[in-house]
Amino acid sequence: LAGALAGPVLGSVALAIHAVLLAGVDEGLSPETVASLQHLRLAVQAVGALPIGLFALAVSLAGGLPRVLARAGVVIGSATMVAAMSVFVATSAARAVTLAALAAATVWMLAVSVWLLLHSWEPAHFDTPWVTTGRILAGTVAVAAGVSGVALVAFPGSTAGFFSWHLAPAPLASLIGAFYVASAVVYGRAAVAPWRELRMMVAGIVPLSVPILVATLAHLEVFDFGRLAAWVWVILFAAFPVVAIAVLVGAPAVGRDSRGAGVVPTAGAVSLVAVSIALWIAPTRGAGFLPFDPAPLSGRVLGGWTLLLAFLAVSSKRRYPALALVCFPVAALIAMVRSFGDLTM
């Protein structure tokens, strides 16, 4: 109980300090103040590892978890508590160990959460392992997209300080962040839907992630692989299409849907595919139809999102693609309002 209460409190304090640092980029904080806040954030983060490790260890020893999760929890919890001692060793190696331990604890807690949810949710008892994997994939997309999206919308001009790479300009960062939030809503809802509905959203991961993975591999020089965020980006976008295709192949087939997309959604899909191709061929000339000038990688990443929207348009007779086609335009409008002063009309 102590670990469960103290861990989130200390983690929230560290996040609040980080938010002040990000906001301070535009406020002109002195280098001394920035350095002091950064040291304080790292210290709070290290101290926070102690109750988080205590929580993981206690839950694992209490019984009730599958053997694999319980054993992993004992190892990860113990390692995280030891890593908390890095607060007394102010070196980059000690901080890296702490971050690795916290990352492992986060993955373990997500795995335990998924097991608890699926174990207590009656419909999941009838799922095949591949359908369960599809639900976990959709939930992972929702969590990852939600966290990244909120940060991008809140701090679109400070992506160099927290995102996987310097996503610029600010209006584009805000737009992609808003798309993240919209996808978090849709994939979070789809994760508990019947397989017939969920299958369409799992399929949508492929046209989104494959182009972004190719763009990433073509622009690796943009990433600082000394940062965890860069590795997370590459690993996720390499894993997402592989897992999605495996789920689509391994999960039960569904009856053919005879409902066509309609003339308007089809025309919209064709237009979005044309936009995707234009962004891929000449991403920096996106200003020809965009109110900002995207960098090469950023423009091609946006092309991945427009390709997803094209896929959703031709699938709009299904429930969750239709929901997405409502959420994404609303998200784009919010992003435009958020960064209106930075747009070039």
Short mmCIF file of C-alpha atoms in Angstrom, two decimals:
data_model
loop_
_atom_site.label_atom_id
_atom_site.label_comp_id
_atom_site.label_asym_id
_atom_site.label_seq_id
_atom_site.Cartn_x
_atom_site.Cartn_y
_atom_site.Cartn_z
CA LEU A 1 0.00 0.00 0.00
CA ALA A 2 2.85 2.38 0.83
CA GLY A 3 4.52 1.65 -2.50
CA ALA A 4 1.27 2.03 -4.41
CA LEU A 5 0.64 5.46 -2.87
CA ALA A 6 4.15 6.90 -2.75
CA GLY A 7 5.25 5.77 -6.23
CA PRO A 8 2.64 7.70 -8.22
CA VAL A 9 3.04 10.77 -5.97
CA LEU A 10 6.80 10.97 -6.52
CA GLY A 11 6.38 10.16 -10.20
CA SER A 12 3.87 12.99 -10.56
CA VAL A 13 6.29 15.40 -8.87
CA ALA A 14 9.04 14.39 -11.33
CA LEU A 15 6.66 14.89 -14.26
CA ALA A 16 5.60 18.28 -12.92
CA ILE A 17 9.24 19.40 -12.71
CA HIS A 18 9.80 18.12 -16.25
CA ALA A 19 6.76 20.10 -17.44
CA VAL A 20 8.20 23.24 -15.85
CA LEU A 21 11.48 22.61 -17.67
CA LEU A 22 9.69 22.17 -21.00
CA ALA A 23 7.61 25.29 -20.50
CA GLY A 24 10.73 27.16 -19.39
CA VAL A 25 12.34 26.70 -22.80
CA ASP A 26 10.15 29.51 -24.09
CA GLU A 27 10.21 31.47 -20.83
CA GLY A 28 13.97 32.03 -20.80
CA LEU A 29 14.91 30.29 -17.56
CA SER A 30 18.53 30.84 -16.58
CA PRO A 31 20.97 27.95 -17.13
CA GLU A 32 21.50 27.70 -13.37
CA THR A 33 17.77 27.32 -12.75
CA VAL A 34 17.44 24.72 -15.50
CA ALA A 35 20.37 22.73 -14.09
CA SER A 36 18.92 22.85 -10.56
CA LEU A 37 15.49 21.72 -11.73
CA GLN A 38 17.03 18.95 -13.81
CA HIS A 39 19.02 17.63 -10.84
CA LEU A 40 15.92 17.80 -8.65
CA ARG A 41 13.85 15.90 -11.24
CA LEU A 42 16.44 13.15 -11.51
CA ALA A 43 16.69 12.87 -7.71
CA VAL A 44 12.90 12.62 -7.29
CA GLN A 45 12.76 10.07 -10.11
CA ALA A 46 15.46 7.95 -8.45
CA VAL A 47 13.78 8.12 -5.03
CA GLY A 48 10.47 7.22 -6.67
CA ALA A 49 11.99 3.95 -7.87
CA LEU A 50 12.08 2.70 -4.26
CA PRO A 51 8.30 2.55 -3.61
CA ILE A 52 7.66 1.36 -7.17
CA GLY A 53 10.06 -1.55 -6.63
CA LEU A 54 8.53 -2.21 -3.22
CA PHE A 55 5.07 -2.40 -4.78
CA ALA A 56 6.19 -4.82 -7.52
CA LEU A 57 7.99 -7.03 -5.00
CA ALA A 58 5.07 -7.11 -2.56
CA VAL A 59 2.48 -7.91 -5.22
CA SER A 60 4.66 -10.69 -6.60
CA LEU A 61 5.18 -12.29 -3.17
CA ALA A 62 1.52 -11.97 -2.17
CA GLY A 63 0.46 -14.80 -4.49
CA GLY A 64 -2.27 -14.99 -7.11
CA LEU A 65 -0.22 -14.03 -10.16
CA PRO A 66 0.88 -16.50 -12.85
CA ARG A 67 4.27 -17.99 -12.04
CA VAL A 68 6.07 -16.14 -14.85
CA LEU A 69 4.73 -12.74 -13.80
CA ALA A 70 5.40 -13.43 -10.11
CA ARG A 71 9.03 -14.44 -10.70
CA ALA A 72 9.61 -11.50 -13.01
CA GLY A 73 8.08 -9.17 -10.43
CA VAL A 74 10.45 -10.37 -7.70
CA VAL A 75 13.49 -9.76 -9.91
CA ILE A 76 12.28 -6.43 -11.31
CA GLY A 77 11.04 -5.16 -7.95
CA SER A 78 14.31 -5.98 -6.21
CA ALA A 79 16.38 -4.44 -9.03
CA THR A 80 14.26 -1.27 -9.03
CA MET A 81 14.70 -0.82 -5.27
CA VAL A 82 18.47 -1.22 -5.63
CA ALA A 83 18.48 1.22 -8.57
CA ALA A 84 16.90 3.84 -6.29
CA MET A 85 20.25 4.10 -4.55
CA SER A 86 21.52 5.93 -7.66
CA VAL A 87 20.29 9.12 -5.99
CA PHE A 88 23.55 8.98 -4.05
CA VAL A 89 25.65 8.38 -7.20
CA ALA A 90 25.24 11.29 -9.59
CA THR A 91 26.63 9.63 -12.71
CA SER A 92 25.12 9.07 -16.14
CA ALA A 93 25.58 5.30 -15.79
CA ALA A 94 23.62 5.25 -12.51
CA ARG A 95 20.82 7.28 -14.07
CA ALA A 96 20.73 4.91 -17.05
CA VAL A 97 20.37 1.92 -14.69
CA THR A 98 17.53 3.66 -12.87
CA LEU A 99 15.70 4.43 -16.12
CA ALA A 100 16.14 0.84 -17.29
CA ALA A 101 14.75 -0.47 -13.99
CA LEU A 102 11.79 1.90 -14.13
CA ALA A 103 11.12 0.91 -17.76
CA ALA A 104 11.16 -2.78 -16.79
CA ALA A 105 8.80 -2.08 -13.86
CA THR A 106 6.46 -0.21 -16.19
CA VAL A 107 6.34 -3.10 -18.66
CA TRP A 108 5.74 -5.55 -15.81
CA MET A 109 2.87 -3.46 -14.39
CA LEU A 110 1.27 -3.22 -17.84
CA ALA A 111 1.56 -6.99 -18.24
CA VAL A 112 -0.03 -7.57 -14.83
CA SER A 113 -2.79 -5.07 -15.62
CA VAL A 114 -3.59 -6.82 -18.90
CA TRP A 115 -3.67 -10.20 -17.17
CA LEU A 116 -6.00 -8.89 -14.44
CA LEU A 117 -8.33 -7.26 -16.97
CA LEU A 118 -8.53 -10.28 -19.28
CA HIS A 119 -8.77 -12.70 -16.35
CA SER A 120 -11.81 -10.90 -14.93
CA TRP A 121 -13.48 -9.99 -18.26
CA GLU A 122 -15.88 -12.75 -19.28
CA PRO A 123 -15.83 -12.25 -23.10
CA ALA A 124 -12.03 -12.65 -23.14
CA HIS A 125 -12.38 -16.23 -21.87
CA PHE A 126 -13.65 -17.20 -25.33
CA ASP A 127 -10.89 -15.42 -27.26
CA THR A 128 -8.22 -17.34 -29.07
CA PRO A 129 -4.60 -16.44 -28.14
CA TRP A 130 -4.32 -14.41 -31.37
CA VAL A 131 -7.43 -12.38 -30.59
CA THR A 132 -6.05 -11.75 -27.09
CA THR A 133 -2.81 -10.57 -28.71
CA GLY A 134 -4.85 -8.23 -30.91
CA ARG A 135 -6.53 -6.75 -27.84
CA ILE A 136 -3.17 -6.24 -26.14
CA LEU A 137 -1.81 -4.64 -29.32
CA ALA A 138 -4.74 -2.22 -29.52
CA GLY A 139 -4.38 -1.40 -25.82
CA THR A 140 -0.64 -0.79 -26.25
CA VAL A 141 -1.33 1.58 -29.15
CA ALA A 142 -3.90 3.42 -27.03
CA VAL A 143 -1.55 3.86 -24.05
CA ALA A 144 1.53 4.82 -26.09
CA ALA A 145 -0.42 7.18 -28.33
CA GLY A 146 -2.28 8.79 -25.43
CA VAL A 147 0.86 9.59 -23.43
CA SER A 148 2.79 10.90 -26.45
CA GLY A 149 -0.19 12.81 -27.82
CA VAL A 150 -0.92 14.75 -24.64
CA ALA A 151 2.75 15.77 -24.37
CA LEU A 152 2.91 16.87 -28.02
CA VAL A 153 -0.27 18.95 -27.80
CA ALA A 154 0.79 20.51 -24.49
CA PHE A 155 4.41 21.29 -25.52
CA PRO A 156 4.61 21.30 -29.35
CA GLY A 157 7.57 23.67 -29.35
CA SER A 158 9.70 21.62 -26.94
CA THR A 159 9.82 18.23 -28.68
CA ALA A 160 13.63 18.23 -28.65
CA GLY A 161 13.46 17.86 -24.87
CA PHE A 162 11.14 14.84 -24.56
CA PHE A 163 10.14 13.30 -27.92
CA SER A 164 11.98 10.64 -29.91
CA TRP A 165 13.37 13.30 -32.22
CA HIS A 166 12.95 17.04 -32.78
CA LEU A 167 9.49 16.97 -34.34
CA ALA A 168 9.06 20.36 -35.98
CA PRO A 169 7.56 22.81 -36.69
CA ALA A 170 5.33 23.30 -33.66
CA PRO A 171 2.01 23.23 -35.60
CA LEU A 172 2.95 19.86 -37.10
CA ALA A 173 3.93 18.51 -33.67
CA SER A 174 0.59 19.69 -32.33
CA LEU A 175 -1.28 18.09 -35.26
CA ILE A 176 0.45 14.71 -34.92
CA GLY A 177 -0.05 14.89 -31.15
CA ALA A 178 -3.76 15.46 -31.68
CA PHE A 179 -3.85 12.47 -34.05
CA TYR A 180 -2.18 10.42 -31.31
CA VAL A 181 -4.89 11.41 -28.83
CA ALA A 182 -7.65 10.59 -31.34
CA SER A 183 -6.13 7.18 -32.07
CA ALA A 184 -5.82 6.53 -28.32
CA VAL A 185 -9.56 7.07 -27.94
CA VAL A 186 -10.46 4.86 -30.90
CA TYR A 187 -8.01 2.02 -30.18
CA GLY A 188 -8.88 2.09 -26.49
CA ARG A 189 -12.53 1.53 -27.39
CA ALA A 190 -11.74 -1.05 -30.06
CA ALA A 191 -9.58 -3.12 -27.68
CA VAL A 192 -12.71 -4.50 -25.97
CA ALA A 193 -14.84 -4.80 -29.11
CA PRO A 194 -15.86 -8.07 -30.78
CA TRP A 195 -13.13 -9.47 -33.05
CA ARG A 196 -15.04 -8.52 -36.22
CA GLU A 197 -14.79 -4.85 -35.20
CA LEU A 198 -11.34 -5.01 -33.63
CA ARG A 199 -9.88 -6.73 -36.70
CA MET A 200 -10.38 -3.65 -38.87
CA MET A 201 -8.46 -1.44 -36.43
CA VAL A 202 -5.63 -3.99 -36.14
CA ALA A 203 -5.41 -3.95 -39.93
CA GLY A 204 -5.18 -0.15 -39.84
CA ILE A 205 -1.92 -0.40 -37.89
CA VAL A 206 -0.17 -1.72 -41.02
CA PRO A 207 -0.70 1.26 -43.39
CA LEU A 208 0.24 3.61 -40.54
CA SER A 209 3.33 1.89 -39.13
CA VAL A 210 4.99 0.49 -42.26
CA PRO A 211 5.48 3.89 -43.98
CA ILE A 212 6.63 5.46 -40.70
CA LEU A 213 9.11 2.61 -40.14
CA VAL A 214 10.51 3.05 -43.66
CA ALA A 215 10.79 6.82 -43.10
CA THR A 216 12.52 6.20 -39.77
CA LEU A 217 15.10 3.88 -41.32
CA ALA A 218 15.72 6.45 -44.07
CA HIS A 219 16.34 9.24 -41.52
CA LEU A 220 18.17 7.49 -38.67
CA GLU A 221 20.60 10.40 -38.49
CA VAL A 222 17.82 12.50 -36.94
CA PHE A 223 17.64 10.29 -33.83
CA ASP A 224 19.82 10.52 -30.75
CA PHE A 225 20.21 6.88 -29.73
CA GLY A 226 21.72 7.94 -26.46
CA ARG A 227 18.13 8.61 -25.37
CA LEU A 228 15.58 5.95 -24.43
CA ALA A 229 12.82 7.74 -26.39
CA ALA A 230 14.63 7.18 -29.70
CA TRP A 231 14.94 3.43 -29.06
CA VAL A 232 11.29 3.19 -27.99
CA TRP A 233 10.18 4.83 -31.26
CA VAL A 234 12.20 2.46 -33.47
CA ILE A 235 11.28 -0.68 -31.48
CA LEU A 236 7.55 0.10 -31.42
CA PHE A 237 7.27 0.93 -35.11
CA ALA A 238 9.31 -2.16 -36.00
CA ALA A 239 7.16 -4.40 -33.80
CA PHE A 240 3.69 -2.99 -34.53
CA PRO A 241 3.38 -4.09 -38.20
CA VAL A 242 4.91 -7.52 -37.51
CA VAL A 243 2.53 -8.24 -34.62
CA ALA A 244 -0.47 -6.80 -36.49
CA ILE A 245 0.15 -8.97 -39.55
CA ALA A 246 0.70 -12.05 -37.37
CA VAL A 247 -2.60 -11.41 -35.57
CA LEU A 248 -4.49 -10.92 -38.83
CA VAL A 249 -3.08 -14.19 -40.21
CA GLY A 250 -3.46 -16.23 -37.02
CA ALA A 251 -6.82 -14.98 -35.70
CA PRO A 252 -10.13 -16.52 -36.83
CA ALA A 253 -11.37 -15.39 -40.22
CA VAL A 254 -14.56 -13.35 -40.39
CA GLY A 255 -17.25 -13.39 -43.00
CA ARG A 256 -16.81 -11.11 -45.98
CA ASP A 257 -18.36 -7.69 -45.48
CA SER A 258 -20.45 -6.83 -48.53
CA ARG A 259 -21.04 -3.25 -47.47
CA GLY A 260 -19.21 -0.86 -49.78
CA ALA A 261 -17.57 2.32 -48.63
CA GLY A 262 -19.71 4.65 -50.72
CA VAL A 263 -18.73 7.25 -53.27
CA VAL A 264 -17.80 10.07 -50.87
CA PRO A 265 -15.56 8.00 -48.54
CA THR A 266 -13.88 6.40 -51.58
CA ALA A 267 -13.19 9.79 -53.14
CA GLY A 268 -11.84 11.00 -49.81
CA ALA A 269 -9.59 7.95 -49.57
CA VAL A 270 -8.19 8.57 -53.05
CA SER A 271 -7.44 12.19 -52.13
CA LEU A 272 -5.72 11.15 -48.91
CA VAL A 273 -3.57 8.59 -50.76
CA ALA A 274 -2.54 11.36 -53.16
CA VAL A 275 -1.59 13.57 -50.18
CA SER A 276 0.44 10.70 -48.69
CA ILE A 277 2.33 10.20 -51.96
CA ALA A 278 3.01 13.94 -52.25
CA LEU A 279 4.36 14.06 -48.70
CA TRP A 280 6.56 11.07 -49.36
CA ILE A 281 7.99 12.38 -52.63
CA ALA A 282 8.54 15.97 -51.50
CA PRO A 283 7.94 16.25 -47.73
CA THR A 284 9.57 19.67 -47.38
CA ARG A 285 7.28 21.10 -50.03
CA GLY A 286 4.23 20.19 -48.00
CA ALA A 287 3.74 23.93 -47.60
CA GLY A 288 2.12 23.82 -51.01
CA PHE A 289 -1.05 22.61 -49.30
CA LEU A 290 -0.12 22.83 -45.61
CA PRO A 291 0.08 25.99 -43.48
CA PHE A 292 3.58 25.05 -42.24
CA ASP A 293 6.86 23.75 -43.62
CA PRO A 294 7.54 20.16 -42.46
CA ALA A 295 11.03 18.70 -42.09
CA PRO A 296 11.71 15.60 -44.26
CA LEU A 297 11.07 12.96 -41.57
CA SER A 298 8.16 14.89 -40.06
CA GLY A 299 6.48 15.29 -43.45
CA ARG A 300 6.80 11.59 -44.23
CA VAL A 301 5.47 10.65 -40.79
CA LEU A 302 2.44 12.85 -41.49
CA GLY A 303 2.11 10.91 -44.76
CA GLY A 304 1.75 7.73 -42.72
CA TRP A 305 -1.12 9.26 -40.78
CA THR A 306 -2.92 10.38 -43.95
CA LEU A 307 -2.54 6.84 -45.32
CA LEU A 308 -4.21 5.49 -42.16
CA LEU A 309 -7.04 7.97 -42.68
CA ALA A 310 -7.41 6.73 -46.28
CA PHE A 311 -7.72 3.15 -44.99
CA LEU A 312 -10.30 4.22 -42.41
CA ALA A 313 -12.29 6.08 -45.07
CA VAL A 314 -12.75 2.96 -47.21
CA SER A 315 -13.67 1.04 -44.03
CA SER A 316 -16.09 3.67 -42.74
CA LYS A 317 -19.12 1.36 -42.75
CA ARG A 318 -17.61 -0.31 -39.69
CA ARG A 319 -18.15 1.22 -36.25
CA TYR A 320 -14.64 2.13 -35.17
CA PRO A 321 -13.32 3.44 -38.49
CA ALA A 322 -16.42 5.65 -38.53
CA LEU A 323 -15.65 6.81 -34.98
CA ALA A 324 -12.07 7.57 -36.06
CA LEU A 325 -13.31 9.70 -38.96
CA VAL A 326 -15.10 11.85 -36.39
CA CYS A 327 -12.29 11.98 -33.83
CA PHE A 328 -9.45 12.79 -36.22
CA PRO A 329 -11.00 15.93 -37.80
CA VAL A 330 -11.97 17.19 -34.33
CA ALA A 331 -8.41 16.54 -33.18
CA ALA A 332 -7.01 18.41 -36.20
CA LEU A 333 -9.25 21.39 -35.38
CA ILE A 334 -8.00 21.40 -31.78
CA ALA A 335 -4.40 21.27 -33.01
CA MET A 336 -5.04 24.20 -35.35
CA VAL A 337 -6.49 26.28 -32.52
CA ARG A 338 -3.58 25.28 -30.27
CA SER A 339 -0.93 26.46 -32.75
CA PHE A 340 -2.88 29.07 -34.70
CA GLY A 341 -0.30 31.79 -34.09
CA ASP A 342 2.44 29.66 -35.71
CA LEU A 343 0.56 28.87 -38.90
CA THR A 344 1.59 30.47 -42.20
CA MET A 345 -1.55 31.29 -44.12
#
